[in-house]
Short mmCIF file of C-alpha atoms and ligand atoms in Angstrom, two decimals:
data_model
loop_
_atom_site.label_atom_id
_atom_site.label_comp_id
_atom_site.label_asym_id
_atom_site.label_seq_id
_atom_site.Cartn_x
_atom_site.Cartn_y
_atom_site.Cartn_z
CA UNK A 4 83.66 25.22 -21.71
CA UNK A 5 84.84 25.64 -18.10
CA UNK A 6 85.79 29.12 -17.17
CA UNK A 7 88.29 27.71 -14.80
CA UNK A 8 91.02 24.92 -15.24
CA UNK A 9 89.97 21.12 -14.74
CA UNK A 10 90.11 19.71 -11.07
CA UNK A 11 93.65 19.17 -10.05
CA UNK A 12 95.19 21.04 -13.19
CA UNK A 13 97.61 23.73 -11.97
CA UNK A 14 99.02 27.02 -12.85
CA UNK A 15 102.53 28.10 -10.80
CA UNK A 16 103.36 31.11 -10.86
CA UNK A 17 107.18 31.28 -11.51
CA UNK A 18 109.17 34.31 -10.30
CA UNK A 19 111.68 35.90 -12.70
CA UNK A 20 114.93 37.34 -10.62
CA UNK A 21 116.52 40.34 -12.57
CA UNK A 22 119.87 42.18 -12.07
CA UNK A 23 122.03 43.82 -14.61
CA UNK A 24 123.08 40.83 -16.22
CA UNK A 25 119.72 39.51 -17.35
CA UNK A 26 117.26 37.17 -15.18
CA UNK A 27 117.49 33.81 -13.26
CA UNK A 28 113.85 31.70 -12.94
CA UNK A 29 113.65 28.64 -10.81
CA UNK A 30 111.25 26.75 -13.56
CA UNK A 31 110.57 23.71 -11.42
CA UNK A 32 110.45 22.48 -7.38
CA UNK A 33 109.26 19.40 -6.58
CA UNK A 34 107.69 20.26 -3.30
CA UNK A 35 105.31 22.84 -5.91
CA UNK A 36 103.41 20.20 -7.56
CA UNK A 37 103.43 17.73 -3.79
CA UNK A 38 104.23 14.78 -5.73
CA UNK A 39 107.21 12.57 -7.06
CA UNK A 40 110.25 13.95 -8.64
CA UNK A 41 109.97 14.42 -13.07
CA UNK A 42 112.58 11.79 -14.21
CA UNK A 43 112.33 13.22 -17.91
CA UNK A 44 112.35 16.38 -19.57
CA UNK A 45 111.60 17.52 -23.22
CA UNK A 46 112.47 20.43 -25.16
CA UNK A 47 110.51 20.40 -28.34
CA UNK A 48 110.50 23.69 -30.93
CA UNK A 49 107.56 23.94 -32.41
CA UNK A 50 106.92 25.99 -35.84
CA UNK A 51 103.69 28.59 -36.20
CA UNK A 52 100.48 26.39 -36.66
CA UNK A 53 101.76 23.00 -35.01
CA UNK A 54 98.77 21.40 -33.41
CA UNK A 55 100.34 18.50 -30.58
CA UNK A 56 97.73 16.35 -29.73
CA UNK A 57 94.82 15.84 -28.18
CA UNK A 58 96.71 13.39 -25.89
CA UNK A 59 96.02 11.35 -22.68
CA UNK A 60 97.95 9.81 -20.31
CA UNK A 61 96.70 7.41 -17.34
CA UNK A 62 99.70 6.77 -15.03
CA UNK A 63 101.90 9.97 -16.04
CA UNK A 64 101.92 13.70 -15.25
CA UNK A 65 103.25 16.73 -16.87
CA UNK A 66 105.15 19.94 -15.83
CA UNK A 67 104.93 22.44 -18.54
CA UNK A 68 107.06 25.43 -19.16
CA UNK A 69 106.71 27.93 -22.41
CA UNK A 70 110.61 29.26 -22.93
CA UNK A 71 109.41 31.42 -26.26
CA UNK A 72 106.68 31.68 -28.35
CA UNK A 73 103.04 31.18 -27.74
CA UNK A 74 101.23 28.01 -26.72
CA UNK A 75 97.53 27.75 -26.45
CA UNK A 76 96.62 24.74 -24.55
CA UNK A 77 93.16 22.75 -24.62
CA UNK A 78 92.35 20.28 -21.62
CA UNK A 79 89.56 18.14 -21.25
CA UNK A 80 89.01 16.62 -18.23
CA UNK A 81 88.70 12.37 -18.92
CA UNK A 82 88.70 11.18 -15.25
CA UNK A 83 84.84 10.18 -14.26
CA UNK A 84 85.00 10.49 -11.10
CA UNK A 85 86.58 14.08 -11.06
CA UNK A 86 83.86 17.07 -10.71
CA UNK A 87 84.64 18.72 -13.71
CA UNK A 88 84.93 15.54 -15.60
CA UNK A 89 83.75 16.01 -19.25
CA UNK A 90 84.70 19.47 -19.47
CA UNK A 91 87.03 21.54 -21.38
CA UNK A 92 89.08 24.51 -21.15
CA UNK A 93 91.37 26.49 -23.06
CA UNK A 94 94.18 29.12 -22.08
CA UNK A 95 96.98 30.50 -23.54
CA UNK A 96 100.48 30.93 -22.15
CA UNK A 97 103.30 32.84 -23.18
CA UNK A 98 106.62 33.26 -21.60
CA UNK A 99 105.93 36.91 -20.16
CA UNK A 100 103.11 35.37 -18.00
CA UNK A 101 105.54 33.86 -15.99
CA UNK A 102 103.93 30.19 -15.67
CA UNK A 103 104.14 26.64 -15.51
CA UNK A 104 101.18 24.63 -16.33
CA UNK A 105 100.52 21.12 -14.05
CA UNK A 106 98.44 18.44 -16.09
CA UNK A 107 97.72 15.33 -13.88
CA UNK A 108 96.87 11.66 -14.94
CA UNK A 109 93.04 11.53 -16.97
CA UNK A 110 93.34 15.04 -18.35
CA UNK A 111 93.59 15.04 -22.33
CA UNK A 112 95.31 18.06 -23.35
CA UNK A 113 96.79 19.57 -26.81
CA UNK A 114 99.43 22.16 -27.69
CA UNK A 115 98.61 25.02 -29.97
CA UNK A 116 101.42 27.05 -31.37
CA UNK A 117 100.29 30.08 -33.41
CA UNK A 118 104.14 31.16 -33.39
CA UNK A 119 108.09 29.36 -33.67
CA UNK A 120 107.71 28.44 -29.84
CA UNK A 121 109.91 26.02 -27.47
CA UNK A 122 108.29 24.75 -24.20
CA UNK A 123 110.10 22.44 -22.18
CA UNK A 124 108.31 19.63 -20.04
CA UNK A 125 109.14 17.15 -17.23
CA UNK A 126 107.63 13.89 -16.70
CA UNK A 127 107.13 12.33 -13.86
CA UNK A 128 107.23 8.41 -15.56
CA UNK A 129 109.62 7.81 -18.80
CA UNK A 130 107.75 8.35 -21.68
CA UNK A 131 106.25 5.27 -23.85
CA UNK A 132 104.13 4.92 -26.24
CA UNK A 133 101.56 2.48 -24.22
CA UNK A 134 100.71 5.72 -21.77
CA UNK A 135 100.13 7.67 -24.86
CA UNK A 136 96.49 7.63 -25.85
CA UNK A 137 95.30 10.09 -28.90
CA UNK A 138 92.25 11.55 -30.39
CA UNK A 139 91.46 13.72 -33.15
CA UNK A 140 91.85 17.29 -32.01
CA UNK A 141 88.94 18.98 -33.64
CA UNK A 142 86.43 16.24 -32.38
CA UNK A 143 83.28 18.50 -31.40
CA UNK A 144 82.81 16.54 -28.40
CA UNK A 145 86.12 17.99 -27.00
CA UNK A 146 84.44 21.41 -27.11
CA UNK A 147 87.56 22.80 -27.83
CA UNK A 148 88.18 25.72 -30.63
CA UNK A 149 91.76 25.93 -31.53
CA UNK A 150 92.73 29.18 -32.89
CA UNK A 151 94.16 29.34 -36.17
CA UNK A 152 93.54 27.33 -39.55
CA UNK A 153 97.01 26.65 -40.57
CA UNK A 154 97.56 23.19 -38.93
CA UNK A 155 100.81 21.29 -38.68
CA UNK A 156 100.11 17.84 -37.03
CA UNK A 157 101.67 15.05 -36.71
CA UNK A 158 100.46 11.45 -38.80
CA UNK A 159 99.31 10.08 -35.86
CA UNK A 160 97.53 12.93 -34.77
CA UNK A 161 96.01 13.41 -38.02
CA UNK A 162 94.67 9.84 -37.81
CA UNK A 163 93.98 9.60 -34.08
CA UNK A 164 90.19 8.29 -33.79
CA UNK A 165 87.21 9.85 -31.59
CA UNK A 166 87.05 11.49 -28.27
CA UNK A 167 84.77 8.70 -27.75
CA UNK A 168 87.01 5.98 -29.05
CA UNK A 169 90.09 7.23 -26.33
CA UNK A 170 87.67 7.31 -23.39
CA UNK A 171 86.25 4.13 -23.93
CA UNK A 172 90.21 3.25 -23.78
CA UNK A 173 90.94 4.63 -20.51
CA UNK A 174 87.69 3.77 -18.73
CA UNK A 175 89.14 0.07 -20.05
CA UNK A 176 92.38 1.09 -18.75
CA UNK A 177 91.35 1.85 -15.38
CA UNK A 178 89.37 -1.36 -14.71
CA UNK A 179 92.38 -3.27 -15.12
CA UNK A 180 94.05 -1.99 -12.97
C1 TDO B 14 107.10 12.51 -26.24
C2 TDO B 14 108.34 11.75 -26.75
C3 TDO B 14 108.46 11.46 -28.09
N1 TDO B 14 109.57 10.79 -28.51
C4 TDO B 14 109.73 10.54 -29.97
C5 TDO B 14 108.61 9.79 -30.66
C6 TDO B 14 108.64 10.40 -32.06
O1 TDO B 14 109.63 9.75 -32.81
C7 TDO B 14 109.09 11.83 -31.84
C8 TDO B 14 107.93 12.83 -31.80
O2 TDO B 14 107.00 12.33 -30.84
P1 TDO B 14 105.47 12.69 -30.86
O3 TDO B 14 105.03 12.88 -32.25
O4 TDO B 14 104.76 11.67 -30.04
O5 TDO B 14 105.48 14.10 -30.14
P2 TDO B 14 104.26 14.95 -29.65
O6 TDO B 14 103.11 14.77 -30.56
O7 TDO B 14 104.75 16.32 -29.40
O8 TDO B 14 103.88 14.25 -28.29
C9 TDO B 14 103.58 14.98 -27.15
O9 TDO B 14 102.33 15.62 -27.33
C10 TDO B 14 101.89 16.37 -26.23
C11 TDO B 14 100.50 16.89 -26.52
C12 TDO B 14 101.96 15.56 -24.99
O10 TDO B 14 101.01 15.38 -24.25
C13 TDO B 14 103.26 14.90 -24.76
O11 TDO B 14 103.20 14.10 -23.61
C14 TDO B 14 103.56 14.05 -25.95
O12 TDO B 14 102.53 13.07 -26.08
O13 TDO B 14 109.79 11.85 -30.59
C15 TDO B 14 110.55 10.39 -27.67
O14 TDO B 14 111.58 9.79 -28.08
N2 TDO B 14 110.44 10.67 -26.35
C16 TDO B 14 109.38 11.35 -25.85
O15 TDO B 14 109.32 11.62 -24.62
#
């Protein structure tokens, strides 16, 4: 496991504005990531023990924001011609660490909630299904321990095939295009 984040992967540090009503945060500039505009967001609630993921996606980014809860998220670097390319890390955010998390194209990542969190995340391509690639999220290859054993995932998650089986997918990906 990588003690630092995968090339490329970012952490911004976001800066809370108080006063006596409460506090303003600018969550998102474009010019903070250097690269086109999100034309999507999502808010998604998760309840405590929701496992999103592993997922991959070759010609989209994400912009990641936790609003409440706790989020631990696993990345796994996909992209063979990056130098930390086969490697994993995991980290977890919380809304008090004042963060948003940057995951480019080629790094696989999953969303761990161990409480009722909301995280809200911009894309920077509309979200399909075809730039959605999956694997099973306790593959040992991944190298990644999610904490917790109360699991909440998703059918296709559940049924998502190898770490193997998804990179043999985007290496195909890439040669096409
Ligand atoms: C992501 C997404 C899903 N949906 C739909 C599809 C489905 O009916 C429902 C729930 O979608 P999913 O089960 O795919 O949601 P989820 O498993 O949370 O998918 C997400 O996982 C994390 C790890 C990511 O990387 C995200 O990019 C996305 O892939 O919402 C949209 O309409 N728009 C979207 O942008």
């Amino acid at each position: 496991m990588l003690k630092k984040l995968p090339a490329g992967c970012k952490l911004v540090p976001l800066k809370p504005i108080d006063d006596s009503r409460g506090t303003l945060t600018e969550v998102y500039r474009q010019q903070w990531v250097e690269e086109t505009a999100r034309v999507q967001w999502n808010l998604v609630r998760s309840n405590a023990g929701t496992l999103r993921g592993v997922h991959l996606h070759a010609k989209r980014t994400d912009f990641l924001i936790v609003v409440e809860g706790e989020m631990w998220l696993g990345l796994y670097d996909m992209r063979r011609s990056s130098v930390t390319f086969g490697q994993s890390h995991l980290l977890c955010i919380t809304p008090e660490m004042n963060v948003a998390a940057y995951i480019p194209t080629g790094v696989a990542h999953g969303f761990y909630f161990t409480k009722p969190s909301m995280t809200l995340y911009g894309l920077s391509d509309y979200w399909t299904l075809d730039d959605d690639f999956g694997c099973d999220p306790d593959d040992p290859a991944l190298n990644i321990e999610w904490p917790g054993d109360a699991r909440i995932l998703s059918e296709r998650d559940t049924t998502a095939g190898s770490l193997a089986e998804m990179q043999a997918f985007y290496d195909k990906w890439q040669e096409t295009q």
